[in-house]
Amino acid sequence: MHKPGDLLNIGLGIDKTQKYAVVTHILDNSCVQNAELYVRDKILSINGVKLKAKDLAKTLGSCNEGEMIKMGILRDKAPLEIKLNITLTEKSHCVLTPDAKSSQETLKRQKQWALPK
């Protein structure tokens, strides 16, 4: 079991301010990327159990490495189910955030990597 609440251990960042968790970023070569989870997907359930955004970290934190789970998601208003094999990802301190002090051209490029607020 990995540390509850640390979704970056599986390569996932979420917005917990909405009813369901919305994917904000995915680390390269992570298990969530390999399962084809995408930025802006809404995570609705784990193994058929519906859960709210605030409960996702605790639920995933109780999974063991190597465990296969079914994740119910909503992508572009279409419900889908993906299989996710829980594997831990190398920790990273890299966070992509647009820098308002940059030139307009640089700012435009940076915004393509960040989820709009």
PDB file of C-alpha atoms in Angstrom:
ATOM      1  CA  MET A   1       0.000   0.000   0.000  1.00  0.00           C
ATOM      2  CA  HIS A   2       1.252   3.497  -0.760  1.00  0.00           C
ATOM      3  CA  LYS A   3       0.692   6.658   1.230  1.00  0.00           C
ATOM      4  CA  PRO A   4      -3.025   7.649   1.138  1.00  0.00           C
ATOM      5  CA  GLY A   5      -3.600  10.993  -0.512  1.00  0.00           C
ATOM      6  CA  ASP A   6      -0.421  10.903  -2.575  1.00  0.00           C
ATOM      7  CA  LEU A   7      -1.879  10.460  -6.064  1.00  0.00           C
ATOM      8  CA  LEU A   8       1.414  11.518  -7.628  1.00  0.00           C
ATOM      9  CA  ASN A   9       2.750   8.095  -6.590  1.00  0.00           C
ATOM     10  CA  ILE A  10       0.634   6.675  -9.429  1.00  0.00           C
ATOM     11  CA  GLY A  11       1.223   9.695 -11.692  1.00  0.00           C
ATOM     12  CA  LEU A  12      -2.118  11.441 -11.244  1.00  0.00           C
ATOM     13  CA  GLY A  13      -3.125  14.961 -10.259  1.00  0.00           C
ATOM     14  CA  ILE A  14      -6.761  15.894  -9.665  1.00  0.00           C
ATOM     15  CA  ASP A  15      -9.012  18.855  -8.957  1.00  0.00           C
ATOM     16  CA  LYS A  16     -10.991  17.979  -5.815  1.00  0.00           C
ATOM     17  CA  THR A  17     -13.158  21.122  -5.799  1.00  0.00           C
ATOM     18  CA  GLN A  18     -15.926  19.561  -7.891  1.00  0.00           C
ATOM     19  CA  LYS A  19     -18.297  16.694  -7.075  1.00  0.00           C
ATOM     20  CA  TYR A  20     -16.171  14.181  -8.987  1.00  0.00           C
ATOM     21  CA  ALA A  21     -12.383  14.231  -9.305  1.00  0.00           C
ATOM     22  CA  VAL A  22     -11.257  15.907 -12.523  1.00  0.00           C
ATOM     23  CA  VAL A  23      -7.851  14.865 -13.860  1.00  0.00           C
ATOM     24  CA  THR A  24      -5.550  17.902 -14.027  1.00  0.00           C
ATOM     25  CA  HIS A  25      -2.277  16.223 -14.987  1.00  0.00           C
ATOM     26  CA  ILE A  26      -0.721  12.852 -15.699  1.00  0.00           C
ATOM     27  CA  LEU A  27       2.952  12.013 -15.378  1.00  0.00           C
ATOM     28  CA  ASP A  28       4.723  10.486 -18.371  1.00  0.00           C
ATOM     29  CA  ASN A  29       5.168   6.684 -18.235  1.00  0.00           C
ATOM     30  CA  SER A  30       2.812   6.359 -15.258  1.00  0.00           C
ATOM     31  CA  CYS A  31       0.205   3.629 -14.810  1.00  0.00           C
ATOM     32  CA  VAL A  32      -2.594   6.155 -15.374  1.00  0.00           C
ATOM     33  CA  GLN A  33      -1.038   7.214 -18.687  1.00  0.00           C
ATOM     34  CA  ASN A  34      -0.675   3.561 -19.704  1.00  0.00           C
ATOM     35  CA  ALA A  35      -4.363   2.991 -18.858  1.00  0.00           C
ATOM     36  CA  GLU A  36      -5.195   5.886 -21.206  1.00  0.00           C
ATOM     37  CA  LEU A  37      -6.643   8.230 -18.621  1.00  0.00           C
ATOM     38  CA  TYR A  38      -6.651  11.802 -19.961  1.00  0.00           C
ATOM     39  CA  VAL A  39      -6.619  15.337 -18.586  1.00  0.00           C
ATOM     40  CA  ARG A  40     -10.207  16.535 -18.025  1.00  0.00           C
ATOM     41  CA  ASP A  41     -11.558  12.991 -17.465  1.00  0.00           C
ATOM     42  CA  LYS A  42     -13.918  12.831 -14.477  1.00  0.00           C
ATOM     43  CA  ILE A  43     -13.358   9.854 -12.183  1.00  0.00           C
ATOM     44  CA  LEU A  44     -16.751   8.535 -11.070  1.00  0.00           C
ATOM     45  CA  SER A  45     -16.055   5.133  -9.502  1.00  0.00           C
ATOM     46  CA  ILE A  46     -13.487   2.529  -8.512  1.00  0.00           C
ATOM     47  CA  ASN A  47     -14.454  -1.141  -8.915  1.00  0.00           C
ATOM     48  CA  GLY A  48     -18.097  -0.172  -9.372  1.00  0.00           C
ATOM     49  CA  VAL A  49     -18.287   1.917  -6.185  1.00  0.00           C
ATOM     50  CA  LYS A  50     -19.198   5.544  -6.870  1.00  0.00           C
ATOM     51  CA  LEU A  51     -17.038   8.046  -5.049  1.00  0.00           C
ATOM     52  CA  LYS A  52     -16.703  11.766  -4.652  1.00  0.00           C
ATOM     53  CA  ALA A  53     -13.546  13.739  -5.416  1.00  0.00           C
ATOM     54  CA  LYS A  54     -12.615  14.052  -1.753  1.00  0.00           C
ATOM     55  CA  ASP A  55     -12.606  10.246  -1.357  1.00  0.00           C
ATOM     56  CA  LEU A  56     -10.487   9.323  -4.386  1.00  0.00           C
ATOM     57  CA  ALA A  57      -7.067   9.660  -2.737  1.00  0.00           C
ATOM     58  CA  LYS A  58      -8.100   7.508   0.234  1.00  0.00           C
ATOM     59  CA  THR A  59      -9.620   4.846  -2.032  1.00  0.00           C
ATOM     60  CA  LEU A  60      -6.584   4.668  -4.327  1.00  0.00           C
ATOM     61  CA  GLY A  61      -4.281   4.816  -1.303  1.00  0.00           C
ATOM     62  CA  SER A  62      -5.791   1.575  -0.026  1.00  0.00           C
ATOM     63  CA  CYS A  63      -4.881  -0.250  -3.251  1.00  0.00           C
ATOM     64  CA  ASN A  64      -1.769  -2.389  -3.393  1.00  0.00           C
ATOM     65  CA  GLU A  65       0.907  -2.094  -6.037  1.00  0.00           C
ATOM     66  CA  GLY A  66       0.187  -4.627  -8.783  1.00  0.00           C
ATOM     67  CA  GLU A  67      -3.555  -4.586  -8.094  1.00  0.00           C
ATOM     68  CA  MET A  68      -5.846  -4.250 -11.119  1.00  0.00           C
ATOM     69  CA  ILE A  69      -8.811  -1.922 -10.602  1.00  0.00           C
ATOM     70  CA  LYS A  70     -11.692  -0.797 -12.793  1.00  0.00           C
ATOM     71  CA  MET A  71     -12.101   2.955 -12.963  1.00  0.00           C
ATOM     72  CA  GLY A  72     -15.399   4.431 -14.138  1.00  0.00           C
ATOM     73  CA  ILE A  73     -14.833   7.746 -15.884  1.00  0.00           C
ATOM     74  CA  LEU A  74     -16.746  10.361 -17.812  1.00  0.00           C
ATOM     75  CA  ARG A  75     -14.975  11.644 -20.931  1.00  0.00           C
ATOM     76  CA  ASP A  76     -16.688  14.225 -23.122  1.00  0.00           C
ATOM     77  CA  LYS A  77     -20.083  13.217 -21.645  1.00  0.00           C
ATOM     78  CA  ALA A  78     -19.464   9.542 -22.510  1.00  0.00           C
ATOM     79  CA  PRO A  79     -19.190   7.050 -19.620  1.00  0.00           C
ATOM     80  CA  LEU A  80     -16.254   4.647 -19.955  1.00  0.00           C
ATOM     81  CA  GLU A  81     -14.565   2.006 -17.848  1.00  0.00           C
ATOM     82  CA  ILE A  82     -10.806   1.589 -17.915  1.00  0.00           C
ATOM     83  CA  LYS A  83      -8.597  -1.000 -16.245  1.00  0.00           C
ATOM     84  CA  LEU A  84      -5.756   0.402 -14.194  1.00  0.00           C
ATOM     85  CA  ASN A  85      -2.849  -1.707 -12.940  1.00  0.00           C
ATOM     86  CA  ILE A  86      -1.562   0.139  -9.866  1.00  0.00           C
ATOM     87  CA  THR A  87       2.173   0.783 -10.209  1.00  0.00           C
ATOM     88  CA  LEU A  88       4.122   3.487  -8.443  1.00  0.00           C
ATOM     89  CA  THR A  89       5.835   6.266 -10.370  1.00  0.00           C
ATOM     90  CA  GLU A  90       9.138   7.955  -9.631  1.00  0.00           C
ATOM     91  CA  LYS A  91       8.537  11.100  -7.600  1.00  0.00           C
ATOM     92  CA  SER A  92       8.863  14.331  -9.519  1.00  0.00           C
ATOM     93  CA  HIS A  93       9.024  17.922  -8.359  1.00  0.00           C
ATOM     94  CA  CYS A  94       8.187  19.299 -11.789  1.00  0.00           C
ATOM     95  CA  VAL A  95       4.946  21.271 -11.939  1.00  0.00           C
ATOM     96  CA  LEU A  96       3.908  23.094 -15.099  1.00  0.00           C
ATOM     97  CA  THR A  97       2.350  26.454 -14.308  1.00  0.00           C
ATOM     98  CA  PRO A  98       2.035  29.376 -16.723  1.00  0.00           C
ATOM     99  CA  ASP A  99       4.322  32.260 -15.732  1.00  0.00           C
ATOM    100  CA  ALA A 100       2.552  35.603 -16.161  1.00  0.00           C
ATOM    101  CA  LYS A 101       5.908  37.402 -16.504  1.00  0.00           C
ATOM    102  CA  SER A 102       6.725  35.583 -19.758  1.00  0.00           C
ATOM    103  CA  SER A 103       6.262  36.981 -23.239  1.00  0.00           C
ATOM    104  CA  GLN A 104       2.839  36.490 -24.849  1.00  0.00           C
ATOM    105  CA  GLU A 105       4.241  33.822 -27.178  1.00  0.00           C
ATOM    106  CA  THR A 106       5.790  31.873 -24.298  1.00  0.00           C
ATOM    107  CA  LEU A 107       2.650  32.288 -22.187  1.00  0.00           C
ATOM    108  CA  LYS A 108       0.543  30.887 -25.038  1.00  0.00           C
ATOM    109  CA  ARG A 109       2.801  27.808 -25.267  1.00  0.00           C
ATOM    110  CA  GLN A 110       2.749  27.306 -21.483  1.00  0.00           C
ATOM    111  CA  LYS A 111      -1.053  27.431 -21.312  1.00  0.00           C
ATOM    112  CA  GLN A 112      -1.399  24.400 -23.577  1.00  0.00           C
ATOM    113  CA  TRP A 113       0.136  22.265 -20.786  1.00  0.00           C
ATOM    114  CA  ALA A 114      -2.011  23.569 -17.932  1.00  0.00           C
ATOM    115  CA  LEU A 115      -5.685  22.892 -17.261  1.00  0.00           C
ATOM    116  CA  PRO A 116      -7.656  26.135 -17.413  1.00  0.00           C
ATOM    117  CA  LYS A 117      -9.209  27.255 -14.137  1.00  0.00           C
TER     118      LYS A 117
END
